[in-house]
Amino acid sequence: MQVDHVTGRVEGGPLVDTYVYEAPVRLWHWVTMLCVMALGVTGYLIGAPLPSIGGEAVDSFFFGWIRMIHETSGWVLAIAFLVRIYWAFVGNRSSRALFIVPFWSGKWWAGLFGDIRYYLFLKKHGDLWVGHNPLAQFAMFSMFMLGAVVLILTGFGLFAQQYPWGTTWMNLFGWVTVLLGEPQAVRTVHHVAMYYMLLFALIHTYMVFREDITRGSTVISTMINGIRMFKREPGA
Amino acid sequence: MSDTYYDLMRRQGISRRSFLKFCSLTAASLGLGAGGAEAIAQAMQTKTRTPVIWLHGLECTCCTESFIRSAHPLAKDVVLSMLSLDYDDTLMAAAGHQAEQALEDTIKKYKGNYILAVEGNPPLADDGVYCIPGGKPFVEKLRRVAKDAKAIVSWGSCASWGCVQAAKPNPTQATPVHKVITDKPIIKVPGCPPIAEVMTGVVTYILTFDRLPDLDAQGRPKMFYSQRVHDKCYRRPHFDAGQFVEKFDDAGARMGYCLYKVGCKGPVTYNACSTVRWNEGLSFPIQSGHGCIGCSEDGFWDKGSFYDHLTTIKVPGIAGAEGTADKIGLTVLAAAGAAVAAHAAVTAIKQARSTGRNDKVSEVEK
Ligand code: SF4
Ligand code: SF4
């Protein structure tokens, strides 16, 4: 099987099942998915709290728990993201796809426009790829990766605001508040970025199911066992 | 003039006992710890007076109104007697040419040694014609007095951030002091107005210790602005419990629940209201049942409703389209969901029409 080493496009030869997503990448993917789900639900509730619960305040820590789950999931997501960055240095080609988009490669751009035409039903067959196709990669990079960076930084910016200026957390992340001008702006950016991430999650979920069901290679099971299996010849 | 503050106070008829009381109250409000009162007393008896020039730009004078209502009456008397000696358009006895003369004299005499306190801000549009004290644009006066000042105190949200006169679209181009004067140490004391005790506390600190208090990354004294209103709010247990006022006349409001859902900006506002409080420590907005409106933060007029804790965002490119992040985000998600459903439907039809599902799979189950 011939594979373009920059884009991962299958260019010919007999198809061979390929190990693309290494264990740390897969583990990171599912941990992140769970975190995003927890963060999305609790985050929305922090912005729009549920109806009040009765009784004495001293007997309840309901909203506190929601924030606790949110902050804990945020920490897990952030640490997993750091580990993921580390893995991009030591892992295989696909492990870097999230961070490095080959904008310099003509083949990549050709693949991107091919993908767009395919998904607009203007082209009958899409290409086969060992890793992400260029459109998917672009979405991973511009929506997931950049969105996650903004969410993590503003998230820690908000986390730090719980502590006084001049203490450790504010010294580390007070710059987020300074950069965006005032504390409420940090919240607004965080909030908008959440919807950006949820938009990604929606499209991503649809796409992986669609790919897996209708196209020539596995997608969902690839994120479980790491192996991309081909069901048919390219261009078929 | 080689008077110390102590001499000055004694001349005003303040007893030594009262003087020491003032020192310990001030030390306590500044959070100075055990030796603080002594240090202040020492400084005030030995250091010569630092003159203060107080200028008024585009503003409503609420800062002065707040200042002269400082809870410790003594503090007010003391600080005012320090200040009014030099120049303050609102509080000084002199007026007209006499007043301007006093300003000139002070600048000349104390060159490089006086503190400039600015209330309000300069409007820069059309050469500053929208604020003309003493026949000249305020911005010119500000620049001239700032040139020889030792340090500048920006009183209130106007001088610190711009406040209402700088709210969008800001027709007079009202501009906070630190964007006009860039070569002097500036200490911001925001709030609309700032709390009286915070103002007198800051002035006393600067005058007695002859140095600026510790500032945070946005230029505010840490001793009063390092924590959010929310962090010391007495309604915080209701916030953590999830007990919120939904409407101003509901049962929750009567029970003193947290005001977050009716727009409280306490979680995003750095100020000392929940600790120092207002009107001689009597109360503060949240205590009287209204959410914090975030008056000490930059651009608090431009964030949308005072009764929604989320910022109102204008959707770029679509005139009149605005809403909170939730409103816009959920709309976008719903649209994307519909698009996904449509795409899935088209895919399913195309798929069914082609030779068979997963065409070219070697073995298809019959
Ligand atoms: S009333 Fe405002 S400041 Fe107080 S706990 Fe609720 S949200 Fe925070
Ligand atoms: S409670 Fe908020 S709005 Fe009210 S004075 Fe304090 S900072 Fe300003």
Coordinates of C-alpha atoms and ligand atoms in Angstrom, one line a residue:
Chain A
M1 CA 0.0 0.0 0.0
Q2 CA 1.4 3.4 -1.0
V3 CA 0.6 6.2 1.5
D4 CA 1.5 9.9 1.0
H5 CA 3.7 10.6 4.0
V6 CA 2.5 14.1 4.5
T7 CA -1.2 13.8 4.2
G8 CA -1.8 10.1 4.8
R9 CA -3.7 9.7 1.6
V10 CA -3.8 6.1 0.3
E11 CA -2.5 6.3 -3.2
G12 CA -2.5 2.7 -4.4
G13 CA -1.4 -0.8 -3.8
P14 CA -3.2 -3.5 -2.0
L15 CA -4.9 -2.2 1.1
V16 CA -3.3 -3.1 4.4
D17 CA -4.9 -2.6 7.8
T18 CA -2.8 0.0 9.6
Y19 CA -2.2 0.9 13.2
V20 CA -2.8 4.6 13.4
Y21 CA -4.0 5.7 16.8
E22 CA -1.6 4.7 19.5
A23 CA -2.9 3.7 23.0
P24 CA -2.2 7.1 24.7
V25 CA -4.0 8.9 21.9
R26 CA -7.0 6.6 22.2
L27 CA -7.1 6.9 26.0
W28 CA -6.8 10.7 25.8
H29 CA -9.6 10.8 23.2
W30 CA -12.1 9.0 25.5
V31 CA -11.0 10.8 28.6
T32 CA -11.5 14.1 26.8
M33 CA -14.8 13.1 25.5
L34 CA -16.1 12.3 29.0
C35 CA -14.6 15.6 30.3
V36 CA -16.3 17.6 27.5
M37 CA -19.6 16.0 28.3
A38 CA -19.3 16.7 32.0
L39 CA -18.0 20.2 31.4
G40 CA -20.7 21.1 28.9
V41 CA -23.5 20.1 31.2
T42 CA -22.1 21.6 34.4
G43 CA -20.8 24.6 32.5
Y44 CA -24.2 25.3 31.1
L45 CA -25.8 24.9 34.5
I46 CA -23.3 27.3 36.1
G47 CA -24.4 29.9 33.6
A48 CA -28.1 29.1 33.9
P49 CA -28.6 27.5 37.3
L50 CA -31.5 25.1 38.0
P51 CA -34.5 26.3 40.1
S52 CA -33.6 26.8 43.7
I53 CA -33.6 23.9 46.1
G54 CA -35.3 24.5 49.5
G55 CA -34.2 24.0 53.0
E56 CA -31.4 25.6 54.9
A57 CA -28.3 26.7 53.0
V58 CA -26.1 24.9 55.5
D59 CA -27.6 21.6 54.5
S60 CA -26.8 21.8 50.9
F61 CA -23.8 22.3 48.6
F62 CA -25.6 21.5 45.4
F63 CA -24.3 24.4 43.3
G64 CA -21.0 23.9 44.9
W65 CA -20.9 20.3 43.7
I66 CA -21.8 21.4 40.2
R67 CA -18.8 23.8 40.2
M68 CA -16.6 21.1 41.8
I69 CA -17.4 18.6 39.0
H70 CA -16.8 21.3 36.4
E71 CA -13.5 22.3 37.9
T72 CA -12.3 18.8 38.4
S73 CA -13.2 17.8 34.9
G74 CA -11.4 20.9 33.7
W75 CA -8.3 19.9 35.5
V76 CA -8.4 16.4 34.1
L77 CA -9.0 17.7 30.6
A78 CA -6.1 20.2 30.9
I79 CA -3.7 17.6 32.2
A80 CA -4.7 15.1 29.6
F81 CA -4.2 17.8 27.0
L82 CA -0.6 18.4 28.3
V83 CA 0.1 14.7 28.1
R84 CA -1.3 14.7 24.6
I85 CA 1.0 17.5 23.6
Y86 CA 3.9 15.5 24.9
W87 CA 2.7 12.5 23.0
A88 CA 2.7 14.5 19.8
F89 CA 6.5 14.7 20.2
V90 CA 7.1 11.1 20.6
G91 CA 4.2 9.5 18.8
N92 CA 3.5 8.6 15.2
R93 CA 2.4 10.8 12.3
S94 CA -1.3 10.7 13.3
S95 CA -0.5 11.9 16.8
R96 CA 0.8 15.1 15.4
A97 CA -2.2 15.7 13.1
L98 CA -4.0 17.6 15.8
F99 CA -1.3 20.2 16.2
I100 CA 0.4 20.5 12.8
V101 CA -1.6 21.0 9.7
P102 CA 0.4 20.7 6.5
F103 CA -0.7 24.1 5.1
W104 CA 2.5 24.1 3.0
S105 CA 1.5 21.0 1.1
G106 CA -0.3 21.3 -2.2
K107 CA -1.5 17.8 -1.9
W108 CA -3.1 18.6 1.4
W109 CA -5.1 21.5 -0.1
A110 CA -6.1 19.4 -3.0
G111 CA -7.4 16.8 -0.5
L112 CA -9.2 19.5 1.4
F113 CA -11.1 20.8 -1.6
G114 CA -11.8 17.2 -2.7
D115 CA -13.3 16.5 0.7
I116 CA -15.4 19.6 0.6
R117 CA -16.8 18.7 -2.8
Y118 CA -17.4 15.1 -1.6
Y119 CA -19.4 16.2 1.4
L120 CA -21.4 18.7 -0.6
F121 CA -22.4 15.7 -2.8
L122 CA -20.6 17.2 -5.8
K123 CA -18.2 14.2 -6.1
K124 CA -19.2 10.6 -5.9
H125 CA -16.3 9.1 -4.1
G126 CA -14.0 10.4 -1.4
D127 CA -10.4 9.5 -1.1
L128 CA -9.1 7.0 1.5
W129 CA -6.8 8.2 4.2
V130 CA -4.8 6.5 6.8
G131 CA -5.2 9.2 9.5
H132 CA -7.6 12.1 9.3
N133 CA -8.7 13.4 6.0
P134 CA -7.7 17.0 5.4
L135 CA -11.2 18.5 6.2
A136 CA -11.4 16.4 9.4
Q137 CA -7.9 17.5 10.3
F138 CA -8.7 21.1 9.7
A139 CA -11.7 20.8 12.0
M140 CA -9.7 19.0 14.7
F141 CA -7.2 21.8 14.6
S142 CA -9.3 24.9 14.2
M143 CA -12.3 23.8 16.2
F144 CA -11.2 21.3 18.7
M145 CA -7.5 22.2 19.4
L146 CA -7.8 26.0 19.3
G147 CA -11.1 25.8 21.1
A148 CA -9.6 23.6 23.8
V149 CA -6.7 26.0 24.2
V150 CA -9.0 29.0 24.6
L151 CA -11.3 27.0 27.0
I152 CA -8.4 25.8 29.1
L153 CA -6.7 29.2 29.4
T154 CA -10.0 31.1 30.1
G155 CA -11.0 28.3 32.4
F156 CA -7.9 28.7 34.5
G157 CA -8.3 32.4 34.3
L158 CA -11.8 32.0 35.9
F159 CA -10.4 29.4 38.3
A160 CA -7.8 31.9 39.4
Q161 CA -10.3 34.6 40.0
Q162 CA -11.5 32.8 43.1
Y163 CA -8.2 33.7 44.7
P164 CA -6.9 37.1 45.6
W165 CA -4.6 39.1 43.3
G166 CA -1.0 38.5 44.3
T167 CA -1.5 34.9 45.3
T168 CA -0.3 31.9 43.4
W169 CA -3.2 31.2 41.0
M170 CA -3.6 34.9 40.2
N171 CA 0.1 35.2 39.6
L172 CA -0.1 32.3 37.2
F173 CA -3.4 33.1 35.4
G174 CA -4.3 36.7 36.3
W175 CA -2.8 37.6 32.9
V176 CA -5.9 36.2 31.3
T177 CA -8.1 38.7 33.1
V178 CA -5.6 41.5 32.2
L179 CA -5.4 40.4 28.6
L180 CA -9.2 40.4 28.1
G181 CA -9.6 43.6 30.1
E182 CA -11.9 42.6 33.0
P183 CA -13.2 39.5 34.7
Q184 CA -16.6 39.3 33.0
A185 CA -15.0 39.2 29.6
V186 CA -13.1 36.0 30.6
R187 CA -16.4 34.4 31.4
T188 CA -17.9 35.6 28.1
V189 CA -15.1 34.2 26.0
H190 CA -15.2 30.9 28.0
H191 CA -18.9 30.7 27.4
V192 CA -18.8 31.4 23.7
A193 CA -15.9 28.9 23.3
M194 CA -18.0 26.3 25.0
Y195 CA -20.6 26.6 22.2
Y196 CA -17.8 26.4 19.7
M197 CA -16.6 23.2 21.2
L198 CA -20.1 21.8 21.4
L199 CA -20.6 22.7 17.7
F200 CA -17.5 20.7 17.0
A201 CA -18.7 17.8 19.1
L202 CA -22.0 17.7 17.2
I203 CA -20.4 17.7 13.8
H204 CA -17.6 15.3 14.9
T205 CA -20.1 12.8 16.2
Y206 CA -22.2 12.9 13.1
M207 CA -19.2 12.6 10.8
V208 CA -17.6 9.6 12.5
F209 CA -20.9 7.6 12.4
R210 CA -21.4 8.6 8.8
E211 CA -17.9 7.7 7.8
D212 CA -18.0 4.4 9.6
I213 CA -21.4 3.4 8.1
T214 CA -21.0 4.6 4.5
R215 CA -17.3 4.7 3.6
G216 CA -14.5 2.3 2.9
S217 CA -12.6 2.3 6.2
T218 CA -13.3 2.0 9.9
V219 CA -13.4 5.1 12.0
I220 CA -15.1 4.5 15.4
S221 CA -13.4 1.1 16.1
T222 CA -10.1 2.8 15.0
M223 CA -10.4 5.0 18.1
I224 CA -11.0 1.9 20.2
N225 CA -8.4 -0.6 18.9
G226 CA -6.2 1.8 17.0
I227 CA -6.4 -0.1 13.7
R228 CA -7.7 1.5 10.5
M229 CA -9.3 -1.4 8.5
F230 CA -10.2 -1.0 4.9
K231 CA -13.3 -2.3 3.5
R232 CA -12.8 -1.6 -0.2
E233 CA -10.3 -0.4 -2.7
P234 CA -9.7 3.4 -3.0
G235 CA -11.8 5.1 -5.7
A236 CA -14.2 2.2 -5.7
Chain B
M1 CA 6.0 74.9 54.6
S2 CA 7.5 72.4 57.0
D3 CA 4.3 71.5 58.9
T4 CA 3.8 67.8 59.7
Y5 CA 0.3 66.3 59.6
Y6 CA 0.2 66.2 63.3
D7 CA 0.9 69.9 63.6
L8 CA -1.8 70.5 61.1
M9 CA -4.4 68.4 63.0
R10 CA -3.5 70.0 66.3
R11 CA -4.1 73.4 64.8
Q12 CA -7.5 72.2 63.6
G13 CA -8.4 71.5 67.2
I14 CA -8.0 67.7 67.0
S15 CA -6.9 66.2 70.4
R16 CA -4.0 63.9 70.6
R17 CA -6.3 61.2 71.8
S18 CA -8.4 61.6 68.7
F19 CA -5.3 61.6 66.6
L20 CA -4.2 58.2 67.9
K21 CA -7.7 56.9 67.4
F22 CA -7.5 57.9 63.8
C23 CA -4.1 56.2 63.4
S24 CA -5.4 52.9 64.8
L25 CA -8.6 53.0 62.8
T26 CA -6.7 53.7 59.6
A27 CA -4.2 51.0 60.3
A28 CA -7.0 48.5 60.9
S29 CA -8.8 49.5 57.7
L30 CA -5.6 49.2 55.7
G31 CA -5.0 45.8 57.2
L32 CA -1.5 46.8 58.5
G33 CA -1.2 44.5 61.5
A34 CA 0.2 45.1 65.0
G35 CA 2.7 47.9 64.5
G36 CA 0.6 49.7 61.9
A37 CA -1.0 52.3 64.1
E38 CA 2.4 53.2 65.6
A39 CA 3.9 53.5 62.2
I40 CA 1.2 55.8 61.0
A41 CA 1.4 58.0 64.2
Q42 CA 5.2 58.1 63.8
A43 CA 5.0 59.1 60.2
M44 CA 2.4 61.8 60.7
Q45 CA 4.4 63.4 63.5
T46 CA 7.7 63.5 61.7
K47 CA 7.1 63.7 57.9
T48 CA 6.3 67.0 56.3
R49 CA 3.0 67.3 54.6
T50 CA 2.7 66.1 51.0
P51 CA 0.4 68.5 49.1
V52 CA -2.4 67.1 47.0
I53 CA -4.0 68.7 44.0
W54 CA -7.4 67.4 43.2
L55 CA -8.7 67.9 39.6
H56 CA -12.2 67.4 38.3
G57 CA -12.7 66.4 34.7
L58 CA -15.8 64.9 32.9
E59 CA -17.7 63.5 35.9
C60 CA -20.7 63.7 38.2
T61 CA -18.7 64.5 41.4
C62 CA -20.0 61.3 43.1
C63 CA -16.5 60.5 44.1
T64 CA -16.2 63.7 46.1
E65 CA -19.7 63.1 47.5
S66 CA -18.6 59.7 48.7
F67 CA -15.3 60.9 50.0
I68 CA -16.7 63.6 52.3
R69 CA -19.0 60.9 53.8
S70 CA -16.2 58.8 55.1
A71 CA -17.3 56.7 58.0
H72 CA -14.7 57.8 60.4
P73 CA -15.5 61.5 60.6
L74 CA -12.1 62.1 61.9
A75 CA -10.5 60.6 58.8
K76 CA -12.6 62.9 56.6
D77 CA -11.6 65.9 58.7
V78 CA -8.0 65.0 58.6
V79 CA -7.7 64.2 55.0
L80 CA -9.8 67.1 53.9
S81 CA -7.6 69.5 55.9
M82 CA -4.6 68.0 54.2
L83 CA -6.2 68.4 50.8
S84 CA -8.1 71.6 50.8
L85 CA -5.0 73.5 51.6
D86 CA -3.9 73.1 48.1
Y87 CA -6.3 72.8 45.3
D88 CA -9.7 71.2 44.7
D89 CA -12.2 73.0 42.5
T90 CA -15.2 71.6 44.4
L91 CA -14.1 71.9 48.0
M92 CA -11.7 74.8 48.2
A93 CA -12.8 78.2 49.4
A94 CA -11.1 80.2 46.7
A95 CA -12.8 80.6 43.3
G96 CA -12.1 82.0 39.8
H97 CA -8.6 83.6 39.2
Q98 CA -7.8 83.2 42.8
A99 CA -8.2 79.5 42.6
E100 CA -6.2 79.2 39.4
Q101 CA -3.5 81.2 41.1
A102 CA -3.5 78.7 44.0
L103 CA -3.0 75.9 41.5
E104 CA -0.1 77.7 39.8
D105 CA 1.5 78.4 43.1
T106 CA 1.2 74.8 44.3
I107 CA 2.7 73.4 41.1
K108 CA 5.6 75.8 41.3
K109 CA 6.3 75.4 44.9
Y110 CA 6.0 71.6 45.2
K111 CA 7.4 70.7 41.8
G112 CA 7.8 66.9 41.6
N113 CA 6.5 66.5 45.1
Y114 CA 2.8 66.7 45.0
I115 CA 0.2 64.0 44.5
L116 CA -2.3 64.6 41.7
A117 CA -5.8 63.2 42.4
V118 CA -8.0 63.1 39.3
E119 CA -11.8 62.7 39.5
G120 CA -13.4 62.2 36.1
N121 CA -11.6 62.0 32.8
P122 CA -10.6 64.1 29.8
P123 CA -12.7 63.9 26.7
L124 CA -10.3 64.0 23.7
A125 CA -12.7 64.5 20.8
D126 CA -12.6 67.9 19.0
D127 CA -9.5 69.0 20.9
G128 CA -11.2 68.4 24.3
V129 CA -13.9 71.0 24.0
Y130 CA -16.4 68.9 25.8
C131 CA -14.9 69.7 29.2
I132 CA -13.6 73.2 29.8
P133 CA -12.7 74.1 33.4
G134 CA -11.1 77.6 33.8
G135 CA -11.5 78.4 30.1
K136 CA -9.2 75.6 28.8
P137 CA -9.8 72.0 27.8
F138 CA -9.4 69.7 30.8
V139 CA -7.0 67.5 29.0
E140 CA -4.5 70.4 28.8
K141 CA -4.9 71.1 32.5
L142 CA -4.4 67.4 33.3
R143 CA -1.3 67.2 31.2
R144 CA 0.2 70.3 32.8
V145 CA -0.5 69.3 36.4
A146 CA 0.5 65.7 35.8
K147 CA 3.9 66.8 34.4
D148 CA 5.3 67.8 37.8
A149 CA 3.3 65.4 39.9
K150 CA 5.0 62.6 41.9
A151 CA 2.1 60.2 41.4
I152 CA -1.5 60.2 40.3
V153 CA -4.5 58.8 41.9
S154 CA -7.4 58.0 39.5
W155 CA -10.5 58.4 41.5
G156 CA -13.5 56.3 40.6
S157 CA -14.4 54.4 37.5
C158 CA -14.3 57.5 35.3
A159 CA -10.7 58.2 35.9
S160 CA -9.8 54.5 36.1
W161 CA -11.7 53.0 33.2
G162 CA -13.9 55.7 31.5
C163 CA -17.3 54.9 33.1
V164 CA -20.6 56.2 31.7
Q165 CA -19.2 59.0 29.6
A166 CA -17.0 56.5 27.8
A167 CA -19.8 54.0 27.3
K168 CA -20.4 53.1 23.6
P169 CA -20.5 55.0 21.3
N170 CA -18.5 57.5 23.5
P171 CA -19.2 60.6 21.4
T172 CA -16.8 62.8 23.3
Q173 CA -14.1 60.2 23.4
A174 CA -13.8 60.3 27.1
T175 CA -10.6 58.5 28.0
P176 CA -9.3 57.2 31.3
V177 CA -6.3 58.9 32.8
H178 CA -3.7 56.1 32.3
K179 CA -4.3 56.3 28.5
V180 CA -3.5 60.0 28.5
I181 CA -0.7 60.2 31.1
T182 CA 1.7 57.3 30.5
D183 CA 4.9 58.4 32.3
K184 CA 3.7 58.6 35.9
P185 CA 2.8 56.0 38.5
I186 CA -1.0 55.8 38.5
I187 CA -3.1 54.2 41.2
K188 CA -6.6 53.3 40.2
V189 CA -9.4 53.5 42.8
P190 CA -12.4 52.4 40.7
G191 CA -16.0 52.3 41.7
C192 CA -19.0 54.5 40.9
P193 CA -18.3 56.0 43.3
P194 CA -15.5 54.3 45.2
I195 CA -16.2 53.5 48.9
A196 CA -15.4 56.4 51.1
E197 CA -13.3 54.4 53.5
V198 CA -11.4 53.0 50.6
M199 CA -10.6 56.5 49.3
T200 CA -9.5 57.9 52.7
G201 CA -7.6 54.7 53.3
V202 CA -5.6 55.0 50.1
V203 CA -4.9 58.7 50.5
T204 CA -3.8 58.2 54.1
Y205 CA -1.5 55.4 53.1
I206 CA 0.2 57.4 50.4
L207 CA 0.5 60.5 52.5
T208 CA 1.8 58.9 55.6
F209 CA 4.1 56.4 54.2
D210 CA 5.2 58.4 51.3
R211 CA 4.9 55.5 48.9
L212 CA 2.2 53.9 46.8
P213 CA 0.4 50.9 48.2
D214 CA 0.9 47.5 46.6
L215 CA -1.0 47.4 43.3
D216 CA -2.5 44.4 41.5
A217 CA -1.9 43.7 37.8
Q218 CA -4.6 46.3 36.8
G219 CA -3.2 49.1 39.0
R220 CA -5.6 48.9 42.0
P221 CA -4.5 48.8 45.6
K222 CA -4.4 45.2 46.6
M223 CA -5.5 45.9 50.1
F224 CA -9.0 46.9 48.9
Y225 CA -9.4 45.3 45.4
S226 CA -7.7 42.0 45.5
Q227 CA -10.9 40.0 46.1
R228 CA -14.3 39.9 44.3
V229 CA -17.4 41.1 46.0
H230 CA -18.6 37.5 45.7
D231 CA -15.7 36.1 47.7
K232 CA -16.8 37.8 50.9
C233 CA -20.5 38.1 50.2
Y234 CA -22.7 37.1 53.1
R235 CA -25.1 35.5 50.6
R236 CA -22.4 33.2 49.3
P237 CA -23.7 30.1 51.3
H238 CA -27.0 30.4 49.3
F239 CA -24.9 30.5 46.1
D240 CA -23.1 27.4 47.0
A241 CA -26.3 25.7 48.1
G242 CA -28.0 26.5 44.8
Q243 CA -30.6 28.9 46.3
F244 CA -31.3 31.8 44.0
V245 CA -33.7 34.7 43.8
E246 CA -35.6 34.2 40.6
K247 CA -37.7 37.4 40.8
F248 CA -37.4 40.4 43.1
D249 CA -40.7 39.6 44.7
D250 CA -40.4 35.9 45.2
A251 CA -40.0 33.8 48.3
G252 CA -36.3 33.4 47.7
A253 CA -35.9 37.2 47.7
R254 CA -37.6 37.4 51.1
M255 CA -35.3 34.7 52.4
G256 CA -32.2 36.5 51.3
Y257 CA -31.1 34.0 48.6
C258 CA -28.2 34.7 46.3
L259 CA -28.9 37.3 43.6
Y260 CA -26.9 35.6 40.8
K261 CA -29.9 34.8 38.6
V262 CA -31.2 38.3 38.8
G263 CA -27.9 39.6 37.4
C264 CA -25.5 39.9 40.3
K265 CA -22.0 40.7 39.0
G266 CA -20.4 40.1 42.4
P267 CA -18.5 37.1 41.0
V268 CA -16.8 39.3 38.4
T269 CA -16.3 42.4 40.4
Y270 CA -13.2 43.4 42.4
N271 CA -14.2 45.7 45.1
A272 CA -14.5 45.8 48.9
C273 CA -18.2 46.4 49.2
S274 CA -18.9 43.1 50.9
T275 CA -16.3 43.8 53.6
V276 CA -16.1 47.5 54.1
R277 CA -19.7 48.2 53.0
W278 CA -21.3 51.6 52.6
N279 CA -22.7 54.5 54.6
E280 CA -20.6 53.9 57.7
G281 CA -20.6 50.2 57.2
L282 CA -24.4 50.1 57.3
S283 CA -25.2 48.1 54.2
F284 CA -24.2 47.5 50.6
P285 CA -26.3 46.9 47.5
I286 CA -26.5 43.1 47.9
Q287 CA -27.5 43.4 51.5
S288 CA -30.4 45.7 50.5
G289 CA -31.6 43.1 48.0
H290 CA -30.1 44.2 44.6
G291 CA -27.4 42.5 42.7
C292 CA -24.0 44.1 42.3
I293 CA -23.8 45.9 38.9
G294 CA -20.1 45.7 38.7
C295 CA -19.5 49.4 39.0
S296 CA -15.8 49.1 39.7
E297 CA -15.0 47.1 36.5
D298 CA -14.0 48.3 33.1
G299 CA -16.9 48.9 30.7
F300 CA -19.7 48.0 33.2
W301 CA -22.2 50.1 31.1
D302 CA -21.5 48.2 27.9
K303 CA -22.2 44.6 29.0
G304 CA -25.9 44.6 28.6
S305 CA -28.6 44.4 31.3
F306 CA -27.8 45.0 34.9
Y307 CA -30.3 42.2 35.5
D308 CA -28.5 39.5 33.6
H309 CA -25.1 38.2 34.7
L310 CA -24.2 37.2 31.2
T311 CA -22.9 39.8 28.8
T312 CA -25.1 40.8 25.9
I313 CA -23.1 40.0 22.7
K314 CA -23.7 41.7 19.4
V315 CA -23.6 39.2 16.5
P316 CA -21.1 40.6 14.1
G317 CA -22.4 41.3 10.6
I318 CA -26.1 41.0 11.5
A319 CA -27.6 44.3 12.5
G320 CA -29.7 44.2 15.6
A321 CA -28.9 40.6 16.3
E322 CA -27.8 40.3 19.9
G323 CA -28.2 38.0 22.9
T324 CA -26.3 36.3 25.6
A325 CA -23.8 33.5 24.9
D326 CA -26.6 31.0 25.7
K327 CA -29.1 32.4 23.4
I328 CA -26.7 32.7 20.5
G329 CA -25.0 29.4 21.2
L330 CA -28.2 27.4 21.4
T331 CA -29.5 29.0 18.2
V332 CA -26.3 28.1 16.4
L333 CA -26.4 24.5 17.8
A334 CA -30.0 24.1 16.7
A335 CA -29.2 25.3 13.2
A336 CA -26.2 23.0 13.0
G337 CA -28.3 20.1 14.3
A338 CA -30.8 20.7 11.5
A339 CA -28.0 20.9 8.9
V340 CA -26.6 17.6 10.2
A341 CA -30.0 16.0 10.0
A342 CA -30.5 17.2 6.4
H343 CA -27.0 16.0 5.5
A344 CA -27.7 12.6 7.0
A345 CA -31.0 12.3 5.1
V346 CA -29.3 13.0 1.8
T347 CA -26.5 10.6 2.6
A348 CA -29.0 7.9 3.5
I349 CA -30.9 8.4 0.2
K350 CA -27.8 8.3 -1.9
Q351 CA -26.6 5.3 -0.1
A352 CA -29.9 3.4 -0.6
R353 CA -29.8 4.2 -4.3
S354 CA -26.3 3.0 -4.9
T355 CA -25.8 -0.7 -5.7
G356 CA -26.0 -1.8 -2.1
R357 CA -25.0 -0.7 1.3
N358 CA -21.3 -0.6 1.9
D359 CA -20.8 -1.4 -1.8
K360 CA -17.8 -3.5 -2.7
V361 CA -17.7 -5.2 0.6
S362 CA -16.8 -8.7 -0.4
E363 CA -19.6 -10.5 1.3
V364 CA -23.1 -9.0 1.8
E365 CA -25.5 -10.8 4.1
K366 CA -28.6 -11.9 2.4
Ligands
SF4_1 S1 -25.4 37.8 45.8 FE1 -23.9 38.1 44.2 S2 -21.9 38.4 45.3 FE2 -23.4 37.5 46.7 S3 -23.1 35.2 46.5 FE3 -24.7 35.8 45.1 S4 -23.7 36.1 43.2 FE4 -22.1 36.2 44.8
SF4_2 S1 -21.8 46.1 45.1 FE1 -21.0 46.2 43.0 S2 -22.1 47.7 41.9 FE2 -22.5 48.0 44.1 S3 -21.0 49.6 44.7 FE3 -20.1 47.5 45.1 S4 -19.0 47.1 43.2 FE4 -20.3 48.7 42.8

